[in-house]
Amino acid sequence: MAEPNATDHDRQADPPRRTAGRIIRGIVLILGALALLAGGIQAIVDPDAVIAGSSHSGRRMDTDTEAKLGGLLLCSFGITVMIFGIALIATKGPLFGKRAE
């Protein structure tokens, strides 16, 4: 039986390359994460602005604690999205699942 060519076998085992679309999606995720972080930090630092904004709605006004908690949630979600965006750019293969064999 003939041995398979080693160079052909190596080419098939390589993980998929980073594509331009993948890099663009990663950058969009990072920019969105920065917007979430900015909104969350602003809500933590200046809860009065959040309270003033909620006074125009049909429900009751937010309290300082609710505004700060919402800002904290925005920050944690922004960090999560940023990590996913960085991982999308940094890794060569698929993020989830098995690598192509």
mmCIF file of C-alpha atoms in Angstrom, residues 3-90:
data_model
loop_
_atom_site.group_PDB
_atom_site.id
_atom_site.type_symbol
_atom_site.label_atom_id
_atom_site.label_comp_id
_atom_site.label_asym_id
_atom_site.label_seq_id
_atom_site.Cartn_x
_atom_site.Cartn_y
_atom_site.Cartn_z
ATOM 1 C CA GLU A 3 2.066 5.952 1.817
ATOM 2 C CA PRO A 4 -0.050 9.098 1.566
ATOM 3 C CA ASN A 5 1.865 12.209 0.680
ATOM 4 C CA ALA A 6 2.754 13.985 3.933
ATOM 5 C CA THR A 7 2.271 17.463 2.496
ATOM 6 C CA ASP A 8 -1.269 16.675 1.326
ATOM 7 C CA HIS A 9 -2.103 15.251 4.717
ATOM 8 C CA ASP A 10 -0.722 18.342 6.502
ATOM 9 C CA ARG A 11 -2.767 20.679 4.323
ATOM 10 C CA GLN A 12 -5.982 18.851 5.180
ATOM 11 C CA ALA A 13 -5.268 18.998 8.928
ATOM 12 C CA ASP A 14 -4.760 22.786 9.008
ATOM 13 C CA PRO A 15 -7.519 24.689 10.803
ATOM 14 C CA PRO A 16 -9.483 27.204 8.758
ATOM 15 C CA ARG A 17 -7.869 30.619 8.401
ATOM 16 C CA ARG A 18 -9.210 33.855 9.748
ATOM 17 C CA THR A 19 -11.416 35.417 7.132
ATOM 18 C CA ALA A 20 -12.139 39.089 6.598
ATOM 19 C CA GLY A 21 -15.767 38.569 7.609
ATOM 20 C CA ARG A 22 -14.733 36.960 10.880
ATOM 21 C CA ILE A 23 -12.392 39.830 11.707
ATOM 22 C CA ILE A 24 -15.058 42.409 10.830
ATOM 23 C CA ARG A 25 -17.616 40.622 13.045
ATOM 24 C CA GLY A 26 -15.089 40.586 15.885
ATOM 25 C CA ILE A 27 -14.466 44.319 15.522
ATOM 26 C CA VAL A 28 -18.213 45.041 15.460
ATOM 27 C CA LEU A 29 -18.651 42.982 18.645
ATOM 28 C CA ILE A 30 -15.816 44.860 20.354
ATOM 29 C CA LEU A 31 -17.304 48.238 19.377
ATOM 30 C CA GLY A 32 -20.713 47.156 20.658
ATOM 31 C CA ALA A 33 -19.106 45.991 23.893
ATOM 32 C CA LEU A 34 -17.445 49.376 24.319
ATOM 33 C CA ALA A 35 -20.833 51.072 23.904
ATOM 34 C CA LEU A 36 -22.347 48.760 26.541
ATOM 35 C CA LEU A 37 -19.458 49.454 28.896
ATOM 36 C CA ALA A 38 -19.773 53.213 28.396
ATOM 37 C CA GLY A 39 -23.512 53.113 29.146
ATOM 38 C CA GLY A 40 -22.993 50.902 32.172
ATOM 39 C CA ILE A 41 -20.223 53.058 33.601
ATOM 40 C CA GLN A 42 -22.296 56.184 33.077
ATOM 41 C CA ALA A 43 -25.241 54.567 34.879
ATOM 42 C CA ILE A 44 -23.007 53.603 37.799
ATOM 43 C CA VAL A 45 -21.305 57.000 38.038
ATOM 44 C CA ASP A 46 -24.367 59.193 37.393
ATOM 45 C CA PRO A 47 -27.557 57.359 38.389
ATOM 46 C CA ASP A 48 -29.456 60.666 38.436
ATOM 47 C CA ALA A 49 -29.339 60.772 34.619
ATOM 48 C CA VAL A 50 -30.906 57.301 34.467
ATOM 49 C CA ILE A 51 -33.553 58.327 36.968
ATOM 50 C CA ALA A 52 -34.361 61.463 34.960
ATOM 51 C CA GLY A 53 -34.641 59.389 31.783
ATOM 52 C CA SER A 54 -37.013 56.898 33.392
ATOM 53 C CA SER A 55 -39.329 59.666 34.618
ATOM 54 C CA HIS A 56 -40.649 60.093 31.060
ATOM 55 C CA SER A 57 -41.942 56.517 30.939
ATOM 56 C CA GLY A 58 -45.361 55.319 32.057
ATOM 57 C CA ARG A 59 -44.006 53.420 35.049
ATOM 58 C CA ARG A 60 -42.541 54.707 38.291
ATOM 59 C CA MET A 61 -39.095 56.298 38.379
ATOM 60 C CA ASP A 62 -36.027 54.162 39.017
ATOM 61 C CA THR A 63 -34.190 54.420 42.317
ATOM 62 C CA ASP A 64 -30.435 54.954 42.668
ATOM 63 C CA THR A 65 -29.958 51.282 43.502
ATOM 64 C CA GLU A 66 -31.889 50.118 40.428
ATOM 65 C CA ALA A 67 -29.908 52.465 38.191
ATOM 66 C CA LYS A 68 -26.579 51.249 39.589
ATOM 67 C CA LEU A 69 -27.637 47.606 39.313
ATOM 68 C CA GLY A 70 -28.651 48.162 35.684
ATOM 69 C CA GLY A 71 -25.273 49.776 35.030
ATOM 70 C CA LEU A 72 -23.504 46.819 36.616
ATOM 71 C CA LEU A 73 -25.465 44.412 34.415
ATOM 72 C CA LEU A 74 -24.599 46.457 31.329
ATOM 73 C CA CYS A 75 -20.915 46.388 32.265
ATOM 74 C CA SER A 76 -20.874 42.629 32.857
ATOM 75 C CA PHE A 77 -22.658 41.972 29.557
ATOM 76 C CA GLY A 78 -20.255 44.354 27.788
ATOM 77 C CA ILE A 79 -17.258 42.467 29.183
ATOM 78 C CA THR A 80 -18.759 39.163 28.033
ATOM 79 C CA VAL A 81 -19.375 40.478 24.517
ATOM 80 C CA MET A 82 -15.858 41.941 24.379
ATOM 81 C CA ILE A 83 -14.291 38.615 25.361
ATOM 82 C CA PHE A 84 -16.284 36.849 22.642
ATOM 83 C CA GLY A 85 -15.225 39.472 20.057
ATOM 84 C CA ILE A 86 -11.558 39.131 21.004
ATOM 85 C CA ALA A 87 -11.817 35.340 20.879
ATOM 86 C CA LEU A 88 -13.408 35.582 17.439
ATOM 87 C CA ILE A 89 -10.412 37.518 16.155
ATOM 88 C CA ALA A 90 -7.694 35.677 18.094
#
